[in-house]
XYZ file of C-alpha atoms in Angstrom:
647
model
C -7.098 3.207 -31.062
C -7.870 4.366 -34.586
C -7.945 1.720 -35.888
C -11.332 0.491 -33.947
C -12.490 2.893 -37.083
C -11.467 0.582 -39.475
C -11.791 -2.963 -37.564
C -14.703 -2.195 -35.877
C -17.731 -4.370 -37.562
C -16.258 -7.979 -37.992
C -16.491 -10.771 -36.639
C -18.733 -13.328 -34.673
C -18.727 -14.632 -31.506
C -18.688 -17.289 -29.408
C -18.404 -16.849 -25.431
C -16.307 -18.487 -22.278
C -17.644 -17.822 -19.093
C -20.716 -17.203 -17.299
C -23.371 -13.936 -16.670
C -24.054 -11.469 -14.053
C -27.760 -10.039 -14.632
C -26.849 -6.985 -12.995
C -24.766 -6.561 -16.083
C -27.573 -7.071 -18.106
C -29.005 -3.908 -20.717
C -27.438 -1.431 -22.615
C -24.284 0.528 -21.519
C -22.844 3.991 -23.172
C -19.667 5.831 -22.992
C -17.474 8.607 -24.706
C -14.021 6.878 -25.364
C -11.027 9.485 -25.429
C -7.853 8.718 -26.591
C -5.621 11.570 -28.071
C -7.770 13.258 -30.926
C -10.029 10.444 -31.091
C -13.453 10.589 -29.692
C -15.728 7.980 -30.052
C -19.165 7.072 -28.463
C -19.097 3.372 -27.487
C -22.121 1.276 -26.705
C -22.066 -2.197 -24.568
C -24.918 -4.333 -25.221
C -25.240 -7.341 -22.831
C -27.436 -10.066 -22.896
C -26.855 -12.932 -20.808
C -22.831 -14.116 -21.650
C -23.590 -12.110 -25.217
C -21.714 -9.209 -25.430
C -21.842 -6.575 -28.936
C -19.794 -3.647 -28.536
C -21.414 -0.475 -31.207
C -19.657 2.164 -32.386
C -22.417 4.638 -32.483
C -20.577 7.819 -34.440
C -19.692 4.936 -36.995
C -22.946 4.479 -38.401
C -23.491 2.003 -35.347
C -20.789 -0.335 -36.397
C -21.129 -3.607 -34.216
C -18.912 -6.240 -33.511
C -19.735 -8.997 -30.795
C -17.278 -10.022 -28.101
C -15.744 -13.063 -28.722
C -13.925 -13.476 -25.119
C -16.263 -12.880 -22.220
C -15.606 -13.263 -18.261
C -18.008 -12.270 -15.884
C -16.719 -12.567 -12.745
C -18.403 -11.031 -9.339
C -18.543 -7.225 -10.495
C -16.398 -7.611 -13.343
C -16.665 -7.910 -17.001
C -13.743 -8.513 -19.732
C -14.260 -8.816 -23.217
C -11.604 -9.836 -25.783
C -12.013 -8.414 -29.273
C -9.671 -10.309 -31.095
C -10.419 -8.652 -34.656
C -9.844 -5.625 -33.552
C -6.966 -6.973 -31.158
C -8.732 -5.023 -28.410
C -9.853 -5.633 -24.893
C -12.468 -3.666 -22.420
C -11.885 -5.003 -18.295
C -14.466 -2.900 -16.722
C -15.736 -3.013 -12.929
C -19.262 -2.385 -11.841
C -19.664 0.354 -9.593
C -22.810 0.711 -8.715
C -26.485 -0.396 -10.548
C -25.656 2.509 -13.234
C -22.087 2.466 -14.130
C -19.172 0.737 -15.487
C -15.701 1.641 -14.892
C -12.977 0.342 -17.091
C -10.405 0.335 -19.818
C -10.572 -0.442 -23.435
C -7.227 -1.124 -24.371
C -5.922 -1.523 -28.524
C -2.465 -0.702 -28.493
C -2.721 1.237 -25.867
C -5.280 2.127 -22.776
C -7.732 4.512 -22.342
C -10.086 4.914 -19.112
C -14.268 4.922 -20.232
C -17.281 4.931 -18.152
C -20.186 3.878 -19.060
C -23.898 4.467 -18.302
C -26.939 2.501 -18.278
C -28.719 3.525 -21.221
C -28.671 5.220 -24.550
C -26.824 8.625 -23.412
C -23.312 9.219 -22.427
C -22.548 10.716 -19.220
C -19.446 13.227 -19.022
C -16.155 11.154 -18.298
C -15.463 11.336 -14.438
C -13.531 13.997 -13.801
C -10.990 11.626 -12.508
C -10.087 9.982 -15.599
C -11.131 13.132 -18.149
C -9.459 16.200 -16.358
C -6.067 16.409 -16.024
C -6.934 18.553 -12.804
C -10.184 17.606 -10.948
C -11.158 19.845 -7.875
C -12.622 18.073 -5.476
C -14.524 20.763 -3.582
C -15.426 18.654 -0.422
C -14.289 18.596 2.966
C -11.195 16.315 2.685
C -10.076 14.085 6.065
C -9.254 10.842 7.501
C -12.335 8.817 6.141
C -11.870 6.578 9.487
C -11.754 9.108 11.780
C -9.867 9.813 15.214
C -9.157 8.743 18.714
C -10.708 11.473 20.837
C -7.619 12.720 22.116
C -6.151 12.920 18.538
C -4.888 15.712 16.491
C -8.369 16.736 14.003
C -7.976 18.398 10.967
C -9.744 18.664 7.762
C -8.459 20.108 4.368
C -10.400 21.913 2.001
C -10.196 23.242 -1.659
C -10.722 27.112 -1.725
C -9.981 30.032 -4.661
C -6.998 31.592 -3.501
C -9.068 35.013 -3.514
C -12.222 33.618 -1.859
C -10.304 32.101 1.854
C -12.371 29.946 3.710
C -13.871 31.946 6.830
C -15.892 29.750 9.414
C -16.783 25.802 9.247
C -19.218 23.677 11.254
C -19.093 19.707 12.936
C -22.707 18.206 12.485
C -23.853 14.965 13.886
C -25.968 12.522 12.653
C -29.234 14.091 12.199
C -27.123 17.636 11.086
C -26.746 19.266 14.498
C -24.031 21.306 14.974
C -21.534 20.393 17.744
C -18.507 22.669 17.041
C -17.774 25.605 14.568
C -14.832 27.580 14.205
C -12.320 29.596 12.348
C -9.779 27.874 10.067
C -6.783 28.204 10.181
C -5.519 31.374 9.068
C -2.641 30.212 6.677
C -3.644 29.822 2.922
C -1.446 27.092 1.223
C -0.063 27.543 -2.475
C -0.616 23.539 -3.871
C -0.128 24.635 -7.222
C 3.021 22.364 -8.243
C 1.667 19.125 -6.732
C -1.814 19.189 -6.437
C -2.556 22.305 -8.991
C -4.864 24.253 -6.232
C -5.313 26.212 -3.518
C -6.138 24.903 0.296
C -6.762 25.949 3.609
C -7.182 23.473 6.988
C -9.279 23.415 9.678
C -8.720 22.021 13.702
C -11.141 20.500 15.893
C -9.352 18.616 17.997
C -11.356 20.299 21.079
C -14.020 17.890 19.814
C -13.745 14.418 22.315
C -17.064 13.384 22.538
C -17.723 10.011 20.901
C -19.734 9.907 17.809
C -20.285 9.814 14.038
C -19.767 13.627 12.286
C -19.152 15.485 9.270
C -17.342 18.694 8.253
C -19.354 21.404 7.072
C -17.817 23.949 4.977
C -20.582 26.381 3.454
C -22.814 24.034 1.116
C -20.365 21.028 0.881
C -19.652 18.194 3.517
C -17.123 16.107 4.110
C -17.943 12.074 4.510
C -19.289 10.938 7.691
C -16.142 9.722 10.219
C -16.152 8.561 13.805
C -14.617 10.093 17.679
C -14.183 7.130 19.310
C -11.580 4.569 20.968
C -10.102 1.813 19.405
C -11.624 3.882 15.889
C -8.555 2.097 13.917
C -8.861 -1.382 15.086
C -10.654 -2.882 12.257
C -7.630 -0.630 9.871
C -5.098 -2.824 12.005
C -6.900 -6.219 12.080
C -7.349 -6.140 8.153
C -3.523 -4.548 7.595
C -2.361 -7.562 9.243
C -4.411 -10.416 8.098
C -3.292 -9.738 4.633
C -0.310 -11.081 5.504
C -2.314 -14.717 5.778
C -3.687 -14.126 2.206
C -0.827 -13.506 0.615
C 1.228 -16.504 1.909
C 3.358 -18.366 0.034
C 3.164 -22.307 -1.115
C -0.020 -22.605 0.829
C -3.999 -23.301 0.306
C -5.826 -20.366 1.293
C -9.533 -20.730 1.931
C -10.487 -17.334 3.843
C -14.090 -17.515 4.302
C -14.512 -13.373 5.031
C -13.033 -12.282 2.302
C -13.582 -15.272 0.192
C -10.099 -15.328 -0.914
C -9.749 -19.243 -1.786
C -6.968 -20.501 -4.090
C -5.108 -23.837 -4.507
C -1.363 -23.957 -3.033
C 1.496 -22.726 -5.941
C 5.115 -23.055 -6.778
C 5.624 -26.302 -5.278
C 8.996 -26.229 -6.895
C 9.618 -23.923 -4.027
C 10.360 -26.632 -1.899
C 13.106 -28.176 -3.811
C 15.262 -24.924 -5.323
C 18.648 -25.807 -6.322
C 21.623 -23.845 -4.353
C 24.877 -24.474 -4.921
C 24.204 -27.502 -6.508
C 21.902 -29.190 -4.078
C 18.108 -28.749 -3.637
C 16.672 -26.566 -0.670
C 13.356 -26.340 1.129
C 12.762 -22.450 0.559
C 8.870 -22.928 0.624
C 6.827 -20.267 2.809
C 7.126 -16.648 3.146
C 4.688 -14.176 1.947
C 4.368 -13.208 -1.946
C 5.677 -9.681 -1.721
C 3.586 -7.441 -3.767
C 1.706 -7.773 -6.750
C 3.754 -10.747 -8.489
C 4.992 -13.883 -6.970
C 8.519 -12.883 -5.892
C 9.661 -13.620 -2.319
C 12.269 -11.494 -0.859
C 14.683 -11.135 1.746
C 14.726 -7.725 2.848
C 10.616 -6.992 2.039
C 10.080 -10.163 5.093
C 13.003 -8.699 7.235
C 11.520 -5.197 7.167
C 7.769 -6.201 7.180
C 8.639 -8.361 10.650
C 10.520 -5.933 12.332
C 7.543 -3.154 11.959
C 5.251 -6.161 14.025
C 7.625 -7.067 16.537
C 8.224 -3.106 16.853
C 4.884 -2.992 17.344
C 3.998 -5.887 19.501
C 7.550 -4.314 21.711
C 6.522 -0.708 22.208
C 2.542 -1.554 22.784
C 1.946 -5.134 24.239
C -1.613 -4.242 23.839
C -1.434 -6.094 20.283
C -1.045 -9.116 21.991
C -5.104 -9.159 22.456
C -5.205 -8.725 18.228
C -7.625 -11.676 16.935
C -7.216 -11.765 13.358
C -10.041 -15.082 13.320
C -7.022 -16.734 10.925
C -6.237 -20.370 11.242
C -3.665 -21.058 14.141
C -0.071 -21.915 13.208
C 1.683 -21.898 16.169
C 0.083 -22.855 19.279
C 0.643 -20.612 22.679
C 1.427 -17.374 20.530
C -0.316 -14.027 20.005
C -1.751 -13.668 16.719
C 0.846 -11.101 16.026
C 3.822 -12.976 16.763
C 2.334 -16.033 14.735
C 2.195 -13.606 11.758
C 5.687 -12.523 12.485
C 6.796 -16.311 12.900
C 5.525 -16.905 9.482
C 8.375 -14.372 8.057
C 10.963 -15.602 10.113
C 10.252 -19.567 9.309
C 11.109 -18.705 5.727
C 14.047 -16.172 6.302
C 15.971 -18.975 8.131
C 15.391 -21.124 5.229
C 16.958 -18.299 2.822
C 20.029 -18.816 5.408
C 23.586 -20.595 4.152
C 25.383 -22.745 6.318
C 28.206 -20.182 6.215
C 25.961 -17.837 7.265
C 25.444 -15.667 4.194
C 20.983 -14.973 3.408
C 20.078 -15.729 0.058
C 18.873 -12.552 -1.863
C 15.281 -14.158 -3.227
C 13.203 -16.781 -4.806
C 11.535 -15.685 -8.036
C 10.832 -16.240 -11.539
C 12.868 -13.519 -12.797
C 13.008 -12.153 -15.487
C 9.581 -13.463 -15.920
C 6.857 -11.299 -13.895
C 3.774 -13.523 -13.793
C 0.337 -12.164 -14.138
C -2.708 -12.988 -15.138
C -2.276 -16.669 -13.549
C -3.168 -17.883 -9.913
C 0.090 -19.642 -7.931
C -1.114 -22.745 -9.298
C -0.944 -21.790 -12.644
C 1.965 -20.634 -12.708
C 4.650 -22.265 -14.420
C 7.648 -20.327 -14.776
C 10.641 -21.913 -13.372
C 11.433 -20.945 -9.716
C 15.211 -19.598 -8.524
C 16.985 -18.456 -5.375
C 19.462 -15.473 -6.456
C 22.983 -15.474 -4.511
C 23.595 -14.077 -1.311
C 24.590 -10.127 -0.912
C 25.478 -7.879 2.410
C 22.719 -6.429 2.150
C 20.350 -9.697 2.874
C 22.748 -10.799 5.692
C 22.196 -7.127 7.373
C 18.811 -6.880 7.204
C 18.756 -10.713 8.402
C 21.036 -10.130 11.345
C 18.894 -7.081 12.250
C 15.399 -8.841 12.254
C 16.599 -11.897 13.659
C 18.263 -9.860 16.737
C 14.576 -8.547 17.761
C 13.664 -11.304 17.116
C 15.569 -13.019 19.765
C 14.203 -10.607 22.347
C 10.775 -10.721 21.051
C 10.305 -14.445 21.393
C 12.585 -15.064 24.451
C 9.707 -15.614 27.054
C 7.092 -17.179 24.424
C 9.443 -19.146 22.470
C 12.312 -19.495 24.252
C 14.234 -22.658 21.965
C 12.874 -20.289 18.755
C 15.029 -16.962 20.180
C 18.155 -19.075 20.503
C 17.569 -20.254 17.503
C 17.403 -16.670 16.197
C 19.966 -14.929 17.995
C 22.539 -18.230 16.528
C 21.823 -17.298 13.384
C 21.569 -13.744 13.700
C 25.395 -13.982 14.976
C 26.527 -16.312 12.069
C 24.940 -13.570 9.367
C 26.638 -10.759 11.486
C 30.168 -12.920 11.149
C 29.460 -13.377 7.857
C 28.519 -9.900 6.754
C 32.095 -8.888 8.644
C 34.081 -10.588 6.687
C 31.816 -9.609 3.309
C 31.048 -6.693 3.609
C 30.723 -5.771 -0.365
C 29.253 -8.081 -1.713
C 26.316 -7.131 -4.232
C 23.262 -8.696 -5.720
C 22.491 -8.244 -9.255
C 17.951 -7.388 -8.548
C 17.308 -5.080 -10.865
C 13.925 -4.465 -9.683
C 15.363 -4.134 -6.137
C 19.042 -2.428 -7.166
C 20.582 -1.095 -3.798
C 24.530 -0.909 -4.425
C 25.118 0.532 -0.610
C 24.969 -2.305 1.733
C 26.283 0.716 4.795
C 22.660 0.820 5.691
C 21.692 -2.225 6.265
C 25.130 -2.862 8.424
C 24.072 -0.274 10.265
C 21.111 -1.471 11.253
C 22.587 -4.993 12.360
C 25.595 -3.265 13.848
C 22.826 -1.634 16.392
C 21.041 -5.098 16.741
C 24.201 -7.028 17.558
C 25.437 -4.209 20.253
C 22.040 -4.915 22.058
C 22.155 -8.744 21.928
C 25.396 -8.866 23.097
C 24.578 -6.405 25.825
C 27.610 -4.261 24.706
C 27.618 -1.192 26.965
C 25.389 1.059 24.864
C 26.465 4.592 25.835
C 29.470 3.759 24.251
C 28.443 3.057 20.217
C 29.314 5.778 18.127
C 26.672 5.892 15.427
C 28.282 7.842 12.031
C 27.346 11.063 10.752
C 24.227 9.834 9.435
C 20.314 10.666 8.969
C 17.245 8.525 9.851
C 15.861 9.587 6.580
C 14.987 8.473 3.930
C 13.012 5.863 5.623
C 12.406 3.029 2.861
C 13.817 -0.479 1.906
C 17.220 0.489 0.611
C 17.952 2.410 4.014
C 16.396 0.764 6.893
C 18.983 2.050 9.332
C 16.725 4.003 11.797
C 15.091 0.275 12.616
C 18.701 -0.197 14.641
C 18.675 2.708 15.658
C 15.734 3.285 17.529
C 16.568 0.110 19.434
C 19.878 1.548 20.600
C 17.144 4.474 21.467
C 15.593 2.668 23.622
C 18.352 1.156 25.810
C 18.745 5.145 26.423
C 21.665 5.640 23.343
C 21.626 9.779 23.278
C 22.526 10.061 20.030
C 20.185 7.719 18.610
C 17.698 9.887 20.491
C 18.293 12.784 19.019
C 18.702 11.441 15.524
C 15.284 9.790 15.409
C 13.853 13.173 16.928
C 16.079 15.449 14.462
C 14.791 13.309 11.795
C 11.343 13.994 12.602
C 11.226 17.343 13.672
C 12.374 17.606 9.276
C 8.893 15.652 8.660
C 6.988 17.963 10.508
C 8.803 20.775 8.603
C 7.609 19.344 5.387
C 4.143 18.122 6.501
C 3.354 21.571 7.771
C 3.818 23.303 4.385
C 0.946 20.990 2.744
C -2.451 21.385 3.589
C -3.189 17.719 2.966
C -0.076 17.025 5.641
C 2.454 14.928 3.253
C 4.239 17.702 0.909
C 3.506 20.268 -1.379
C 6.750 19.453 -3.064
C 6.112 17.837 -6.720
C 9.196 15.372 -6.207
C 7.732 13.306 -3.061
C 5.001 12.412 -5.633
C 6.933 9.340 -6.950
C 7.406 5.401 -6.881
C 5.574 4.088 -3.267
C 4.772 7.919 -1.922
C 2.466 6.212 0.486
C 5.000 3.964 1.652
C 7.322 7.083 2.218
C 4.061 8.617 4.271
C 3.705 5.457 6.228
C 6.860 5.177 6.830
C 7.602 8.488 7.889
C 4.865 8.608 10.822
C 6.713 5.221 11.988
C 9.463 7.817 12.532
C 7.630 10.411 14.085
C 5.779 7.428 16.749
C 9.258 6.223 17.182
C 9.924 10.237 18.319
C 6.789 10.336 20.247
C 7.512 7.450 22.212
C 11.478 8.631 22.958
C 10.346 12.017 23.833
C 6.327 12.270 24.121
C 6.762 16.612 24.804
C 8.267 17.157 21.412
C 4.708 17.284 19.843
C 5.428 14.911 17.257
C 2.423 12.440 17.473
C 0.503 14.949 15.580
C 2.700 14.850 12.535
C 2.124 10.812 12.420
C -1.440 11.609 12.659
C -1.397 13.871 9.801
C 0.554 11.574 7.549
C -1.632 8.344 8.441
C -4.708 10.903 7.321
C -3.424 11.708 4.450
C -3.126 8.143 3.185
C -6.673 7.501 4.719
C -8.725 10.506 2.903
C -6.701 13.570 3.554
C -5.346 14.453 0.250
C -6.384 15.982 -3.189
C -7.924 13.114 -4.757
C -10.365 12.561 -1.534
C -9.476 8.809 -1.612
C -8.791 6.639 0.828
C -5.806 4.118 0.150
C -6.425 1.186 1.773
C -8.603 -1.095 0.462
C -12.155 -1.690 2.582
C -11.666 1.257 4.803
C -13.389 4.505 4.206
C -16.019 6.491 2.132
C -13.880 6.179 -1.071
C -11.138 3.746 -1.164
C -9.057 1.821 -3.549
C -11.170 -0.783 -5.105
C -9.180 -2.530 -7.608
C -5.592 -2.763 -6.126
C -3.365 -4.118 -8.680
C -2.522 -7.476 -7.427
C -2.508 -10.837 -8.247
C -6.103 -11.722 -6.070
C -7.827 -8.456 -6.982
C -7.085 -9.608 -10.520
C -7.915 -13.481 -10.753
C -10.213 -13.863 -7.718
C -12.064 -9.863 -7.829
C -11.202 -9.288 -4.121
C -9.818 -6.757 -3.226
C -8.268 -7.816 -0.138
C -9.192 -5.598 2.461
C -6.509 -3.175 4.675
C -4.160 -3.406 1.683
C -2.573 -0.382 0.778
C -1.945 1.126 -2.719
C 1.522 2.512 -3.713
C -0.047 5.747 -3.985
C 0.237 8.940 -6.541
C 2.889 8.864 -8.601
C 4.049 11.756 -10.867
C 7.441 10.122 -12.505
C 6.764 9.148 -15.963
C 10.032 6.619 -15.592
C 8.972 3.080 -15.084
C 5.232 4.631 -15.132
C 2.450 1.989 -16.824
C 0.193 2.792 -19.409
C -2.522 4.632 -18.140
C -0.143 6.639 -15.202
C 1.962 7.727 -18.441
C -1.479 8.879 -19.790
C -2.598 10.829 -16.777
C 1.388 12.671 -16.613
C 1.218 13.226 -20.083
C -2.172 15.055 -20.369
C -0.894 17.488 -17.152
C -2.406 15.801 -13.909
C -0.810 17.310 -11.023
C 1.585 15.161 -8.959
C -0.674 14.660 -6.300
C -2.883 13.476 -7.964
C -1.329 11.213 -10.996
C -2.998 7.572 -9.591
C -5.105 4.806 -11.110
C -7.525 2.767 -9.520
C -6.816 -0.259 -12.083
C -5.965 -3.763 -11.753
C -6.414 -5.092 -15.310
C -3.783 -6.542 -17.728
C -2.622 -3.285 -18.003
C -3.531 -1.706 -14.817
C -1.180 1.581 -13.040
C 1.296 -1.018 -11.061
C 3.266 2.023 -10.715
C 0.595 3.763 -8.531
C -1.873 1.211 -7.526
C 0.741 -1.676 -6.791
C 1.739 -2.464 -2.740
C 3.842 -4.908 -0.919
C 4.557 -6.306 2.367
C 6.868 -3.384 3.838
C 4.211 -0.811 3.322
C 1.274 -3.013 5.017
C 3.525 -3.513 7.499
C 4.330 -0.186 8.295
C 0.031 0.521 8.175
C -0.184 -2.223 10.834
C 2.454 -0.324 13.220
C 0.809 3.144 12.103
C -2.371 1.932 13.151
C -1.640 0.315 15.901
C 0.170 2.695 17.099
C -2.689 5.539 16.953
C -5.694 3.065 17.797
């Protein structure tokens, strides 16, 4: 960044791309970046852009690279070897990132003086002192609870429910316990319950002076969550056009070289799928897991049979569930070997495209070898589903459970072999067999009571140990053990949820890598519980995790795009960043306090003492927080069951 001191007043410029009036004026800002502090004016005319240093004796250099797109401006500096990729949040501000070197977060102002940073991106610890809670809101027999900020001297002693037109319709005590947040959110909170509250309507939470935003009691409240969770899964597929006329999602078909990949010497059709997270990779055991959460779903409430996504159909006669779900499992039996082994991927790696549509995107295409691991999670998904599909599609379930049986066959006889993804390194393939061993005992209607299962935990819940998927179906078919497991499992979630006033953890260390993934997929768990054993009073715990991921947590910020008072806005992913859309019910990875593998501006927020909790950037440019802000098909998935599991 110094150098912007020395750089800063060359050049001329000529501009690219076209102007957004609402843009239009002058713009100021207070750049931070270590010891420097500079004020930074944007002046925009039209597509003319001058950037002025004003502590520099107004130094001015103009923009030679400008793209205004929608409600979003980047400027390339090429003198200075600098760019700014700002966003437009409302008529008076800009939020962005100037990077040289390295990033920095600025907001600017309309007008000639600087506002104060947002506390967000300037204080390594910002207090949020508002009421903090599912930004949705709740079914009206749910579990309702709030969070709020409070000096650890000064408790919290009554709070109020207002309607609409500020009414109060419930007040109360909190709840008595005082929570110490201090290692992964840095402060002090207390909760409150009013679950007594049924009565259908829109409310806030009053606590003294502040109020929380405005959420709905009502059925069906998390339909539109669901709906949006699950048509992402038709913008992000593979190989395809998409023209998506709601969200205005429109790009030409890519990676046509998909369709002819060369496998063991011969070319293969390997086109389809779903592009898994923010890059263009397509991967075995992201579609196995992703399907198995919607057939779950569609298995233990048939209701989501009557989900209308309005998406174009692809296979006549089926729910719009199941046709997402077919999608998946149309690819996956292309990944399949006639000897039964499941290709690992199709990507570009090591190349990580970005920056490009599909279209664009050049880089040359390649399947990576078979490994145990692909052919358990394939036998697993492809064993529900055979039951799934059995009275819909009747010629598709055979043709499911046949190759379900050759990758279980196959996996017996290979049982080590490994796959060299070192973005995806998972050198135990026991949990994966696991899961297909369960799978295969219920297609073959062995008799149930007898299975064994090994001395083993549900948990962790995530993509290298998707065991309690087989195990809950064993559950199901009335396996004890399994049973208990799944309910053990949980009853160690509510443990852990209980001791953090925002309901996820007050432990530093589950801030890492896909936390909200880990919170989504931990209230699967605890709905898999609820359904085995509906008394154990584990519902409540998936309610509390699925609020904490929609507004319940220190940073009073909803993670899923398009749903809430506050939510993500600039997801990093490859639409958000050439298209500006942030496609709506997709969810971010979520806060991230592990400076290993951390981006730019993450490693900024860690290094200048941000909390665990609350170590995530809203940023989708070049050099945007993938390591906070970055989600991909297991975690939707696991939104859609969440949600449609709650309502």
């Amino acid at each position: 960044m110094a150098s912007l001191v020395s750089a800063i007043g060359l050049g001329a410029a000529t501009q690219s791309r076209a102007a957004d009036p609402r843009f239009d004026g002058t713009w100021t800002g207070i750049l931070q970046a270590g010891n420097l502090r500079l004020t930074l004016q944007l002046v925009i005319a039209g597509d003319v852009v001058t950037l002025i240093s004003v502590d520099q004796g107004r130094a001015s250099i103009a923009a030679t690279e400008v793209a205004i797109i929608g409600g979003t401006i980047r400027l390339g500096f090429p003198a200075l070897d600098a760019t700014f990729e700002g966003h437009l949040r409302d008529d008076s501000h800009i939020d962005g990132v100037f990077t040289q070197g390295q990033s920095a977060t600025i907001g600017f102002v309309r007008g000639e003086i600087a506002e104060a940073p947002e506390p967000v991106t300037s204080d390594a610890n910002p207090i949020i002192p508002t009421p903090k809670l599912n930004q949705i809101g709740f079914t009206p027999k749910a579990t309702k609870q709030f969070a709020v900020t409070i000096q650890r001297d000064q408790p919290l002693k009554t709070f109020d429910v207002v309607d609409e037109t500020g009414k109060v319709v419930f007040s109360a005590k909190p709840l008595g316990r005082v929570f110490d947040l201090r290692q992964s959110a840095g402060e002090t909170g207390m909760c409150g319950d009013f679950s007594s509250l049924t009565r259908p309507g829109r409310y806030r939470v009053r606590t003294g002076s502040e109020l929380s935003h405005a959420f709905v009691i009502g059925d069906g409240v998390y339909r539109d969550v669901l709906r949006d969770a699950a048509r992402c899964f038709h913008l992000i597929r593979a190989n395809v056009d998409i023209d998506d006329a709601r969200t205005g999602v429109k790009h030409k078909a890519g990676h046509a070289s998909d369709a002819a990949v060369l496998v063991d010497g011969k070319t293969r059709d390997l086109s389809g799928g779903w592009y898994n997270a923010g890059d263009f990779g397509k991967y075995t055991h992201m579609h196995a897991l992703s399907v198995s959460h919607m057939l779950r779903l569609y298995e233990l409430h048939p209701e989501t049979a009557k989900l209308t996504l309005d998406v174009p159909v692809l296979y006549d006669g089926l729910p719009d569930l199941l046709q997402t779900a077919r999608w998946g499992l149309d690819w996956l039996l292309r990944m399949q070997n006639t000897d039964g082994s499941v290709l690992h991927k199709v990507d570009s790696q090591p190349v990580l495209t970005w920056g490009k549509l599909p279209a664009d995107d050049n880089a040359p295409r390649a399947a990576m070898a078979p490994s145990s691991i692909d052919a358990g999670v394939f036998t697993g998904v492809m064993a529900q589903a055979a039951r799934a599909f059995a009275t819909q599609e009747p010629v598709f379930a055979a043709t499911c459970k046949t190759a379900a049986l050759k990758a279980w066959q196959w996996l017996s006889q290979h049982p080590h072999a490994d796959h060299n993804d070192t973005y995806y390194l998972d050198p135990d393939a026991s949990q994966e067999t696991l899961w297909a061993r369960c799978e295969i005992a219920v297609l073959q209607d062995t008799d149930i009571g007898k299975i064994i299962l090994p001395d083993i935990s549900v948990l962790p819940f995530y993509w290298p140990s998707p065991q309690v998927l087989g195990i809950m179906s064993l559950a199901l078919r009335g396996h004890a053990q399994a049973k208990a497991m799944i309910v053990a499992g949980s009853r160690q979630i509510k443990t852990r949820t209980e001791g953090d006033a925002y309901g996820f953890s007050a432990s530093a260390q589950n801030y890492s890598w896909g936390s909200n993934e880990m919170a989504l997929n931990e209230a699967v768990v605890c709905l898999y519980a609820d359904h085995l054993e509906p008394d154990a009073g584990l519902k409540p715990v998936a309610q509390r995790l699925f609020d904490y991921v929609l507004g319940r947590n220190s940073l009073d910020h909803s993670f899923v795009t398009g749903h809430g008072a506050r939510p993500t806005q600039r997801p990093f992913h490859w639409i958000c960043n050439m298209e500006n859309v942030a496609i709506p019910g997709w969810a971010s990875g979520g806060a991230n306090g592990q400076a290993a593998g951390a981006d730019a501006l993450l490693q900024a927020a860690i290094a200048r003492g941000t909390p665990p909790a609350k170590c995530f950037v809203d940023a989708c440019q070049n050099e945007g927080s993938y390591a906070s802000n970055e989600g991909e098909t297991s975690e939707n998935a696991a939104l859609v069951f969440v949600a449609g599991m709650l309502g």
